[in-house]
């Protein structure tokens, strides 16, 4: 992660070994990570067995790079872990255009996590709330005593609030979890508060746990794309910008579109969340809940066409309780490699990178949808997937792909037929 200019053109056509050599040449990884790249078995079975339960194997996924994301004047080479063809190519394409337009501006609103305790069988809810609030500082210090190491790291429980909802009293504990996502930290703290809160409320604890609705960990990424990068033809560029803005409005108004709009954002976000060893279920749960914050599920990003400035403005805000420490982050070698590639960012920096990636991915999808259609860019990669599914070996894939692209519509049956013909031809010519 250095700001020197690199030439990534042709990177996609290199072999994995050539790509590794490129990273080495430009010192994009530490020596340890560079060595790891050569290791076919990054996560050993015994290490996998230590990470989780009932392990019988490992599931490997492709680990790629989406190069040259310019975010807050810093260039990042972003690790992507995804099995979906065309996601990395689309993100790289968008990153390049946005870099040439000045890059992303990203900011963190705040970075705290919230734990929630629900108390039932409270006879006087008003009195219970008063009693709890009167002991707020005592309760905060009990929470901090339950997890002293986070306090030593400069974090810890910092606020507590209470409300009555239906038959329950709900207590919210706000915690600065520093570089961790904080699930275990907060679960430990909230469980430690259960008994004191039962005494104060004269009720019983229903549950005490982290909330994944991480609205105190919001991040915003923005970009302003110059219209000339949408098309060389000025009028056509304006049409594209208008169509992207309209598609964005549709994602605000209609849930069928909003869901797909957000899926496109998560094509990028999940790939980086996964690469950096984070809990993608937590990120997804928080973001989809945030997408419904006003009662209707909406697109998380918005795009507006600014005809005065001749640009397309994109904005994405979402909860991003991402971690650089804790969970399995330090345990999985590929994950360590991803953090190294990014230059060991802090959790706040990583959240800004991920939001920018989500916005880039969203732009690429909208640009394709409103111009050539989504399938044009997918064709070659889809053909490659079909060739592989049909059983094509490394030396056969290119030939199957080129014939398959000519056939419309492409499907597995056709891929198998092409492969079979190809093998017959090869057998025939080798007999000559
Ligand atoms: P951990 O339980 O791993 O706690 C964080 C760890 O990181 C601690 O061991 C801490 O050390 C260490 N650490 C080192 N440096 C720092 C630093 N600068 N800031 C903060 N911590 C530091 O992780 P979390 O509490 O974040 O929990 C995340 C895990 O919980 C994930 O694996 C997630 O899947 C899982 N989970 C998620 C739930 C949810 O989302 N609802 C529910 C339950 C589990 P020390 O102890 O010395 O401070």
Short mmCIF file of C-alpha atoms and ligand atoms in Angstrom, two decimals:
data_model
loop_
_atom_site.label_atom_id
_atom_site.label_comp_id
_atom_site.label_asym_id
_atom_site.label_seq_id
_atom_site.Cartn_x
_atom_site.Cartn_y
_atom_site.Cartn_z
CA UNK A 1 0.00 0.00 0.00
CA UNK A 2 2.24 2.74 -1.28
CA UNK A 3 1.29 5.81 -3.23
CA UNK A 4 3.80 5.32 -6.01
CA UNK A 5 2.32 4.93 -9.48
CA UNK A 6 1.93 1.36 -10.63
CA UNK A 7 0.92 0.09 -14.02
CA UNK A 8 -1.79 -2.54 -13.57
CA UNK A 9 -2.68 -2.87 -17.23
CA UNK A 10 -2.27 -6.48 -18.32
CA UNK A 11 -2.42 -7.73 -14.72
CA UNK A 12 -5.62 -9.66 -15.51
CA UNK A 13 -3.84 -11.56 -18.29
CA UNK A 14 -0.92 -12.68 -16.11
CA UNK A 15 -0.74 -16.09 -14.46
CA UNK A 16 -1.02 -16.23 -10.65
CA UNK A 17 2.77 -16.77 -10.48
CA UNK A 18 3.39 -13.71 -12.65
CA UNK A 19 1.02 -11.68 -10.48
CA UNK A 20 2.92 -12.77 -7.38
CA UNK A 21 6.16 -11.70 -9.08
CA UNK A 22 4.59 -8.31 -9.84
CA UNK A 23 3.66 -7.82 -6.17
CA UNK A 24 7.21 -8.77 -5.22
CA UNK A 25 8.77 -6.43 -7.76
CA UNK A 26 6.75 -3.52 -6.38
CA UNK A 27 7.17 -4.57 -2.73
CA UNK A 28 3.41 -4.61 -2.14
CA UNK A 29 3.71 -7.32 0.51
CA UNK A 30 6.01 -8.07 3.39
CA UNK A 31 8.53 -10.89 2.85
CA UNK A 32 6.45 -13.22 5.04
CA UNK A 33 3.24 -12.58 3.08
CA UNK A 34 5.11 -12.94 -0.20
CA UNK A 35 6.25 -16.37 0.90
CA UNK A 36 2.70 -17.27 1.91
CA UNK A 37 1.51 -16.52 -1.62
CA UNK A 38 3.58 -19.43 -2.90
CA UNK A 39 1.97 -21.75 -0.39
CA UNK A 40 -0.82 -23.79 -2.01
CA UNK A 41 -2.21 -24.72 1.41
CA UNK A 42 -2.50 -21.43 3.24
CA UNK A 43 -4.84 -22.66 5.93
CA UNK A 44 -3.68 -25.99 7.29
CA UNK A 45 -6.23 -28.54 8.43
CA UNK A 46 -4.90 -28.40 11.97
CA UNK A 47 -5.21 -24.59 12.04
CA UNK A 48 -8.75 -24.83 10.62
CA UNK A 49 -9.54 -27.30 13.37
CA UNK A 50 -8.39 -24.77 15.96
CA UNK A 51 -10.55 -21.99 14.49
CA UNK A 52 -13.92 -23.77 14.62
CA UNK A 53 -15.64 -27.07 15.48
CA UNK A 54 -16.26 -30.43 13.75
CA UNK A 55 -13.76 -29.59 11.01
CA UNK A 56 -13.28 -32.17 8.25
CA UNK A 57 -11.67 -29.96 5.59
CA UNK A 58 -11.36 -26.44 4.23
CA UNK A 59 -13.19 -24.56 1.50
CA UNK A 60 -10.79 -22.47 -0.56
CA UNK A 61 -12.02 -19.45 -2.49
CA UNK A 62 -10.20 -17.33 -5.08
CA UNK A 63 -8.20 -14.48 -3.51
CA UNK A 64 -7.81 -11.58 -5.97
CA UNK A 65 -6.64 -7.97 -6.07
CA UNK A 66 -8.75 -5.03 -7.17
CA UNK A 67 -6.03 -2.46 -7.77
CA UNK A 68 -5.66 1.26 -7.28
CA UNK A 69 -8.47 2.50 -5.07
CA UNK A 70 -7.71 6.16 -4.33
CA UNK A 71 -9.35 6.92 -0.99
CA UNK A 72 -8.69 10.11 0.97
CA UNK A 73 -5.54 10.69 -1.15
CA UNK A 74 -4.15 7.25 -0.35
CA UNK A 75 -3.90 4.42 -2.90
CA UNK A 76 -4.92 0.91 -1.81
CA UNK A 77 -4.53 -2.43 -3.53
CA UNK A 78 -7.64 -4.16 -2.25
CA UNK A 79 -7.88 -7.90 -1.47
CA UNK A 80 -11.06 -9.50 -2.81
CA UNK A 81 -12.27 -12.98 -1.88
CA UNK A 82 -15.16 -13.96 -4.11
CA UNK A 83 -16.24 -16.80 -6.34
CA UNK A 84 -18.47 -14.63 -8.54
CA UNK A 85 -17.04 -13.98 -12.00
CA UNK A 86 -16.79 -10.32 -13.10
CA UNK A 87 -16.96 -8.79 -9.60
CA UNK A 88 -13.23 -8.09 -9.42
CA UNK A 89 -13.08 -6.85 -13.02
CA UNK A 90 -16.04 -4.51 -12.41
CA UNK A 91 -14.56 -3.13 -9.18
CA UNK A 92 -11.19 -2.57 -10.86
CA UNK A 93 -12.86 -0.77 -13.76
CA UNK A 94 -14.81 1.49 -11.39
CA UNK A 95 -11.78 2.16 -9.18
CA UNK A 96 -9.82 3.30 -12.20
CA UNK A 97 -12.52 5.74 -13.38
CA UNK A 98 -13.08 7.10 -9.87
CA UNK A 99 -9.33 7.50 -9.33
CA UNK A 100 -9.10 9.54 -12.51
CA UNK A 101 -12.01 11.64 -11.24
CA UNK A 102 -10.20 12.48 -7.99
CA UNK A 103 -10.89 9.37 -5.94
CA UNK A 104 -13.16 8.65 -2.98
CA UNK A 105 -13.71 10.78 0.08
CA UNK A 106 -14.61 8.67 3.07
CA UNK A 107 -15.30 9.41 6.71
CA UNK A 108 -16.25 7.67 9.91
CA UNK A 109 -19.20 9.14 11.82
CA UNK A 110 -18.37 7.30 15.04
CA UNK A 111 -17.07 3.87 16.03
CA UNK A 112 -18.86 2.35 18.94
CA UNK A 113 -20.87 -0.83 19.37
CA UNK A 114 -24.10 -1.32 21.27
CA UNK A 115 -25.15 -4.13 23.59
CA UNK A 116 -28.78 -4.72 24.47
CA UNK A 117 -30.39 -6.21 27.58
CA UNK A 118 -34.08 -7.00 27.64
CA UNK A 119 -35.79 -7.31 31.03
CA UNK A 120 -39.27 -8.77 31.51
CA UNK A 121 -41.76 -9.13 34.38
CA UNK A 122 -41.17 -5.56 35.51
CA UNK A 123 -44.19 -4.32 37.44
CA UNK A 124 -43.35 -0.60 37.52
CA UNK A 125 -41.52 0.21 34.32
CA UNK A 126 -41.19 3.93 35.00
CA UNK A 127 -39.67 3.38 38.41
CA UNK A 128 -37.34 0.72 37.00
CA UNK A 129 -36.04 3.09 34.32
CA UNK A 130 -35.41 5.80 36.91
CA UNK A 131 -33.59 3.37 39.20
CA UNK A 132 -31.37 2.18 36.34
CA UNK A 133 -30.50 5.68 35.14
CA UNK A 134 -29.69 6.76 38.71
CA UNK A 135 -27.01 4.03 38.80
CA UNK A 136 -25.65 4.72 35.30
CA UNK A 137 -22.02 5.42 36.28
CA UNK A 138 -21.94 2.45 38.66
CA UNK A 139 -23.31 0.18 35.90
CA UNK A 140 -20.72 1.50 33.44
CA UNK A 141 -17.91 0.74 35.85
CA UNK A 142 -19.32 -2.78 36.43
CA UNK A 143 -19.31 -3.33 32.67
CA UNK A 144 -15.71 -2.14 32.44
CA UNK A 145 -14.65 -4.32 35.35
CA UNK A 146 -16.03 -7.30 33.44
CA UNK A 147 -13.64 -6.65 30.51
CA UNK A 148 -10.72 -4.60 31.88
CA UNK A 149 -8.35 -5.21 28.94
CA UNK A 150 -10.43 -3.09 26.56
CA UNK A 151 -10.28 -0.24 29.08
CA UNK A 152 -6.48 -0.60 29.18
CA UNK A 153 -6.53 -0.28 25.39
CA UNK A 154 -8.29 3.09 25.73
CA UNK A 155 -11.82 1.81 25.09
CA UNK A 156 -14.64 0.41 27.20
CA UNK A 157 -18.25 1.08 28.10
CA UNK A 158 -19.03 4.78 27.75
CA UNK A 159 -22.79 5.22 27.78
CA UNK A 160 -25.98 3.57 28.96
CA UNK A 161 -29.59 4.36 28.13
CA UNK A 162 -32.93 2.73 28.85
CA UNK A 163 -36.40 2.60 27.32
CA UNK A 164 -39.66 0.73 27.80
CA UNK A 165 -40.93 -1.22 24.78
CA UNK A 166 -44.09 -3.32 24.93
CA UNK A 167 -43.81 -5.36 28.12
CA UNK A 168 -40.06 -5.01 28.32
CA UNK A 169 -37.41 -2.69 29.65
CA UNK A 170 -34.55 -2.37 27.19
CA UNK A 171 -31.10 -1.25 28.32
CA UNK A 172 -28.50 -0.17 25.75
CA UNK A 173 -24.81 -0.22 26.58
CA UNK A 174 -22.50 1.73 24.26
CA UNK A 175 -18.91 0.48 24.12
CA UNK A 176 -15.79 1.68 22.38
CA UNK A 177 -14.35 -1.65 21.23
CA UNK A 178 -11.23 -0.11 19.63
CA UNK A 179 -9.87 -2.42 16.90
CA UNK A 180 -12.24 -5.30 17.67
CA UNK A 181 -15.77 -5.82 16.37
CA UNK A 182 -16.65 -6.37 19.98
CA UNK A 183 -19.18 -9.20 20.09
CA UNK A 184 -17.45 -11.12 22.86
CA UNK A 185 -16.41 -7.96 24.67
CA UNK A 186 -19.98 -6.67 24.72
CA UNK A 187 -21.58 -10.03 25.45
CA UNK A 188 -19.30 -10.36 28.49
CA UNK A 189 -20.19 -6.85 29.65
CA UNK A 190 -23.95 -7.16 29.15
CA UNK A 191 -24.05 -10.52 30.90
CA UNK A 192 -22.21 -8.94 33.83
CA UNK A 193 -24.95 -6.30 34.04
CA UNK A 194 -27.82 -8.78 34.01
CA UNK A 195 -28.00 -9.43 37.72
CA UNK A 196 -27.51 -5.78 38.89
CA UNK A 197 -30.18 -4.70 36.40
CA UNK A 198 -32.59 -7.37 37.65
CA UNK A 199 -32.13 -5.98 41.16
CA UNK A 200 -32.66 -2.38 40.06
CA UNK A 201 -35.70 -3.13 37.89
CA UNK A 202 -37.09 -5.93 40.02
CA UNK A 203 -37.53 -7.88 36.79
CA UNK A 204 -35.87 -10.80 35.02
CA UNK A 205 -33.36 -10.85 32.19
CA UNK A 206 -34.68 -12.16 28.89
CA UNK A 207 -31.42 -11.73 26.98
CA UNK A 208 -28.16 -9.81 27.09
CA UNK A 209 -26.17 -9.56 23.85
CA UNK A 210 -24.52 -7.36 21.24
CA UNK A 211 -26.84 -5.70 18.74
CA UNK A 212 -25.78 -5.99 15.12
CA UNK A 213 -27.70 -2.82 14.32
CA UNK A 214 -24.41 -0.92 14.45
CA UNK A 215 -25.70 2.60 13.89
CA UNK A 216 -22.94 4.01 16.07
CA UNK A 217 -20.39 2.66 13.58
CA UNK A 218 -21.52 4.47 10.45
CA UNK A 219 -19.19 5.20 7.58
CA UNK A 220 -19.76 7.29 4.45
CA UNK A 221 -17.96 7.07 1.13
CA UNK A 222 -18.48 9.60 -1.64
CA UNK A 223 -17.17 10.19 -5.14
CA UNK A 224 -17.74 12.56 -7.98
CA UNK A 225 -17.29 11.04 -11.42
CA UNK A 226 -16.47 13.26 -14.33
CA UNK A 227 -18.95 12.69 -17.13
CA UNK A 228 -16.30 12.23 -19.79
CA UNK A 229 -15.43 8.89 -18.16
CA UNK A 230 -18.96 7.60 -18.79
CA UNK A 231 -18.64 8.07 -22.54
CA UNK A 232 -16.45 10.02 -24.94
CA UNK A 233 -19.64 11.27 -26.54
CA UNK A 234 -20.86 14.18 -24.38
CA UNK A 235 -24.56 13.65 -25.04
CA UNK A 236 -24.33 9.92 -24.46
CA UNK A 237 -22.44 10.55 -21.19
CA UNK A 238 -25.28 12.81 -20.03
CA UNK A 239 -27.83 10.13 -20.91
CA UNK A 240 -25.86 7.53 -18.90
CA UNK A 241 -25.56 9.88 -15.91
CA UNK A 242 -29.27 10.57 -16.00
CA UNK A 243 -30.09 6.88 -16.25
CA UNK A 244 -27.80 6.03 -13.31
CA UNK A 245 -29.48 8.75 -11.23
CA UNK A 246 -32.91 7.38 -12.20
CA UNK A 247 -31.86 3.83 -11.31
CA UNK A 248 -30.72 5.18 -7.93
CA UNK A 249 -34.13 6.83 -7.40
CA UNK A 250 -35.80 3.56 -8.28
CA UNK A 251 -33.75 1.80 -5.57
CA UNK A 252 -35.08 4.35 -3.08
CA UNK A 253 -38.69 3.79 -4.11
CA UNK A 254 -38.97 0.10 -4.94
CA UNK A 255 -37.93 -2.90 -2.86
CA UNK A 256 -37.48 -5.22 -5.87
CA UNK A 257 -34.80 -2.90 -7.18
CA UNK A 258 -33.44 -1.89 -3.75
CA UNK A 259 -32.62 -5.48 -2.88
CA UNK A 260 -30.66 -6.03 -6.11
CA UNK A 261 -29.04 -2.59 -5.85
CA UNK A 262 -27.74 -3.48 -2.38
CA UNK A 263 -26.68 -6.97 -3.50
CA UNK A 264 -24.43 -5.24 -6.04
CA UNK A 265 -22.91 -3.13 -3.26
CA UNK A 266 -22.29 -6.26 -1.20
CA UNK A 267 -20.57 -8.01 -4.12
CA UNK A 268 -17.65 -5.73 -3.27
CA UNK A 269 -18.15 -5.28 0.45
CA UNK A 270 -18.43 -9.00 1.24
CA UNK A 271 -15.34 -9.77 -0.84
CA UNK A 272 -13.20 -7.45 1.31
CA UNK A 273 -14.94 -8.34 4.58
CA UNK A 274 -14.24 -11.99 3.86
CA UNK A 275 -10.65 -11.36 2.77
CA UNK A 276 -9.95 -9.42 5.97
CA UNK A 277 -11.34 -12.20 8.18
CA UNK A 278 -14.39 -10.35 9.39
CA UNK A 279 -17.85 -11.58 10.28
CA UNK A 280 -19.77 -10.91 7.07
CA UNK A 281 -23.07 -12.02 8.63
CA UNK A 282 -22.72 -9.21 11.16
CA UNK A 283 -21.94 -6.64 8.45
CA UNK A 284 -24.85 -7.83 6.27
CA UNK A 285 -27.33 -7.95 9.17
CA UNK A 286 -26.47 -4.40 10.27
CA UNK A 287 -26.52 -2.94 6.77
CA UNK A 288 -29.83 -4.51 5.69
CA UNK A 289 -31.47 -3.35 8.93
CA UNK A 290 -30.05 0.13 8.25
CA UNK A 291 -31.52 -0.02 4.74
CA UNK A 292 -34.97 -0.16 6.44
CA UNK A 293 -34.26 2.58 8.98
CA UNK A 294 -37.30 4.65 7.96
CA UNK A 295 -39.65 1.68 7.67
CA UNK A 296 -39.03 0.81 4.01
CA UNK A 297 -36.13 -1.19 2.59
CA UNK A 298 -34.15 1.17 0.33
CA UNK A 299 -30.94 1.30 -1.66
CA UNK A 300 -28.02 2.12 0.63
CA UNK A 301 -26.34 4.38 -1.92
CA UNK A 302 -27.59 7.33 -3.95
CA UNK A 303 -26.39 8.78 -7.24
CA UNK A 304 -27.21 12.25 -8.53
CA UNK A 305 -26.42 13.86 -11.82
CA UNK A 306 -25.06 17.38 -11.34
CA UNK A 307 -25.44 19.09 -14.72
CA UNK A 308 -23.75 22.30 -13.47
CA UNK A 309 -20.59 20.46 -12.48
CA UNK A 310 -20.97 17.95 -15.30
CA UNK A 311 -20.51 15.08 -12.92
CA UNK A 312 -22.20 12.12 -11.31
CA UNK A 313 -22.13 12.15 -7.51
CA UNK A 314 -22.29 8.93 -5.53
CA UNK A 315 -22.78 8.49 -1.82
CA UNK A 316 -22.96 5.40 0.38
CA UNK A 317 -23.56 5.37 4.13
CA UNK A 318 -23.86 2.17 6.14
CA UNK A 319 -22.84 0.60 9.46
CA UNK A 320 -19.38 -0.92 9.20
CA UNK A 321 -18.34 -2.55 12.50
CA UNK A 322 -15.22 -4.01 10.94
CA UNK A 323 -12.28 -5.28 12.97
CA UNK A 324 -8.54 -5.56 12.55
CA UNK A 325 -8.10 -7.57 15.74
CA UNK A 326 -9.97 -10.45 17.34
CA UNK A 327 -12.11 -13.28 16.00
CA UNK A 328 -10.10 -15.40 13.55
CA UNK A 329 -8.21 -12.44 12.07
CA UNK A 330 -4.83 -13.34 13.50
CA UNK A 331 -5.31 -17.06 12.93
CA UNK A 332 -5.84 -17.39 9.18
CA UNK A 333 -2.66 -16.77 7.12
CA UNK A 334 -4.62 -15.53 4.06
CA UNK A 335 -6.31 -12.95 6.25
CA UNK A 336 -2.98 -11.70 7.54
CA UNK A 337 -1.88 -11.39 3.92
CA UNK A 338 -4.96 -9.25 3.14
CA UNK A 339 -4.22 -6.85 6.01
CA UNK A 340 -0.59 -6.66 4.89
CA UNK A 341 -1.62 -5.85 1.31
CA UNK A 342 -3.77 -2.99 2.61
CA UNK A 343 -0.87 -1.66 4.67
CA UNK A 344 -2.19 -2.80 8.07
CA UNK A 345 -5.03 -0.25 8.23
CA UNK A 346 -6.79 0.60 11.48
CA UNK A 347 -10.42 -0.50 11.86
CA UNK A 348 -11.58 3.03 11.01
CA UNK A 349 -9.42 3.13 7.89
CA UNK A 350 -10.58 -0.33 6.85
CA UNK A 351 -14.23 0.69 7.25
CA UNK A 352 -13.61 3.61 4.88
CA UNK A 353 -11.89 1.35 2.33
CA UNK A 354 -14.78 -1.12 2.42
CA UNK A 355 -17.46 1.54 2.01
CA UNK A 356 -15.53 2.94 -0.98
CA UNK A 357 -15.34 -0.53 -2.51
CA UNK A 358 -19.11 -0.91 -2.07
CA UNK A 359 -19.71 2.39 -3.84
CA UNK A 360 -17.35 1.47 -6.68
CA UNK A 361 -19.01 -1.91 -7.16
CA UNK A 362 -22.41 -0.23 -7.19
CA UNK A 363 -21.26 2.28 -9.81
CA UNK A 364 -19.91 -0.49 -12.05
CA UNK A 365 -23.20 -2.39 -11.85
CA UNK A 366 -25.31 0.70 -12.56
CA UNK A 367 -23.07 1.77 -15.43
CA UNK A 368 -23.37 -1.67 -17.03
CA UNK A 369 -27.12 -1.91 -16.40
CA UNK A 370 -27.90 1.48 -17.89
CA UNK A 371 -25.60 1.14 -20.91
CA UNK A 372 -24.65 -2.23 -22.38
CA UNK A 373 -26.68 -4.32 -19.94
CA UNK A 374 -25.22 -6.53 -17.25
CA UNK A 375 -24.75 -9.61 -19.42
CA UNK A 376 -22.25 -8.11 -21.88
CA UNK A 377 -19.49 -7.96 -19.26
CA UNK A 378 -20.50 -11.30 -17.80
CA UNK A 379 -20.45 -13.29 -21.06
CA UNK A 380 -16.79 -14.23 -21.15
CA UNK A 381 -16.58 -15.04 -17.47
CA UNK A 382 -19.87 -16.92 -17.60
CA UNK A 383 -18.52 -18.90 -20.56
CA UNK A 384 -15.40 -19.70 -18.51
CA UNK A 385 -17.51 -20.94 -15.59
CA UNK A 386 -19.53 -23.13 -17.97
CA UNK A 387 -16.36 -24.50 -19.59
CA UNK A 388 -14.97 -25.41 -16.16
CA UNK A 389 -18.28 -26.93 -15.06
CA UNK A 390 -18.31 -29.01 -18.26
CA UNK A 391 -14.98 -30.45 -17.15
CA UNK A 392 -12.58 -28.50 -19.39
CA UNK A 393 -8.92 -28.80 -18.32
CA UNK A 394 -6.62 -25.80 -18.13
CA UNK A 395 -5.41 -26.20 -21.73
CA UNK A 396 -8.96 -26.61 -23.06
CA UNK A 397 -10.74 -23.71 -21.37
CA UNK A 398 -9.77 -20.95 -23.84
CA UNK A 399 -10.92 -22.96 -26.88
CA UNK A 400 -14.25 -23.90 -25.26
CA UNK A 401 -14.84 -20.28 -24.17
CA UNK A 402 -14.22 -18.81 -27.61
CA UNK A 403 -16.66 -21.25 -29.25
CA UNK A 404 -19.23 -20.92 -26.47
CA UNK A 405 -19.37 -17.14 -26.77
CA UNK A 406 -20.44 -17.55 -30.39
CA UNK A 407 -23.40 -19.74 -29.33
CA UNK A 408 -26.49 -18.03 -27.98
CA UNK A 409 -27.80 -18.68 -25.42
CA UNK A 410 -24.84 -20.30 -23.66
CA UNK A 411 -25.53 -23.22 -21.41
CA UNK A 412 -23.83 -26.24 -19.82
CA UNK A 413 -25.15 -28.67 -22.40
CA UNK A 414 -23.53 -26.65 -25.20
CA UNK A 415 -20.30 -26.34 -23.23
CA UNK A 416 -20.18 -30.12 -22.84
CA UNK A 417 -20.88 -30.66 -26.54
CA UNK A 418 -18.14 -28.20 -27.55
CA UNK A 419 -15.69 -29.85 -25.17
CA UNK A 420 -16.53 -33.30 -26.49
CA UNK A 421 -16.05 -32.13 -30.12
CA UNK A 422 -12.79 -30.47 -29.17
CA UNK A 423 -11.48 -33.64 -27.55
CA UNK A 424 -12.51 -35.73 -30.55
CA UNK A 425 -10.73 -33.30 -32.89
CA UNK A 426 -7.62 -33.35 -30.69
CA UNK A 427 -7.66 -37.17 -30.54
CA UNK A 428 -8.09 -37.30 -34.28
CA UNK A 429 -5.23 -34.93 -35.01
CA UNK A 430 -2.89 -36.70 -32.56
CA UNK A 431 -3.55 -40.00 -34.41
CA UNK A 432 -2.45 -38.48 -37.70
P1 LIG B 1 -12.57 -11.23 20.41
O1 LIG B 1 -13.40 -12.00 21.33
O2 LIG B 1 -11.52 -11.98 19.67
O3 LIG B 1 -11.95 -10.00 21.23
C1 LIG B 1 -11.05 -9.10 20.70
C2 LIG B 1 -9.63 -9.64 20.88
O4 LIG B 1 -8.71 -8.80 20.23
C3 LIG B 1 -9.26 -9.68 22.35
O5 LIG B 1 -8.55 -10.87 22.59
C4 LIG B 1 -8.31 -8.49 22.47
O6 LIG B 1 -7.30 -8.72 23.43
C5 LIG B 1 -7.67 -8.47 21.11
N1 LIG B 1 -7.12 -7.15 20.77
C6 LIG B 1 -5.82 -6.93 20.48
N2 LIG B 1 -5.62 -5.65 20.19
C7 LIG B 1 -6.81 -5.04 20.29
C8 LIG B 1 -7.23 -3.69 20.10
N3 LIG B 1 -6.39 -2.73 19.74
N4 LIG B 1 -8.54 -3.40 20.27
C9 LIG B 1 -9.43 -4.38 20.61
N5 LIG B 1 -9.09 -5.66 20.83
C10 LIG B 1 -7.79 -6.00 20.67
O7 LIG B 1 -13.40 -10.50 19.29
P2 LIG B 1 -14.72 -9.66 19.41
O8 LIG B 1 -15.14 -9.38 20.81
O9 LIG B 1 -14.53 -8.50 18.51
O10 LIG B 1 -15.80 -10.63 18.81
C11 LIG B 1 -15.80 -10.90 17.44
C12 LIG B 1 -16.15 -12.35 17.21
O11 LIG B 1 -17.40 -12.64 17.82
C13 LIG B 1 -16.28 -12.67 15.76
O12 LIG B 1 -15.59 -13.86 15.52
C14 LIG B 1 -17.79 -12.88 15.59
O13 LIG B 1 -18.05 -13.79 14.57
C15 LIG B 1 -18.22 -13.40 16.92
N6 LIG B 1 -19.61 -13.22 17.36
C16 LIG B 1 -20.49 -12.37 16.75
C17 LIG B 1 -21.77 -12.20 17.24
C18 LIG B 1 -22.69 -11.22 16.58
O14 LIG B 1 -22.30 -10.56 15.65
N7 LIG B 1 -23.93 -11.07 17.04
C19 LIG B 1 -22.22 -12.93 18.43
C20 LIG B 1 -21.19 -13.76 19.02
C21 LIG B 1 -19.94 -13.90 18.49
P3 LIG B 1 -7.57 -8.43 25.00
O15 LIG B 1 -8.56 -9.45 25.46
O16 LIG B 1 -6.23 -8.58 25.57
O17 LIG B 1 -8.10 -7.04 25.09
#
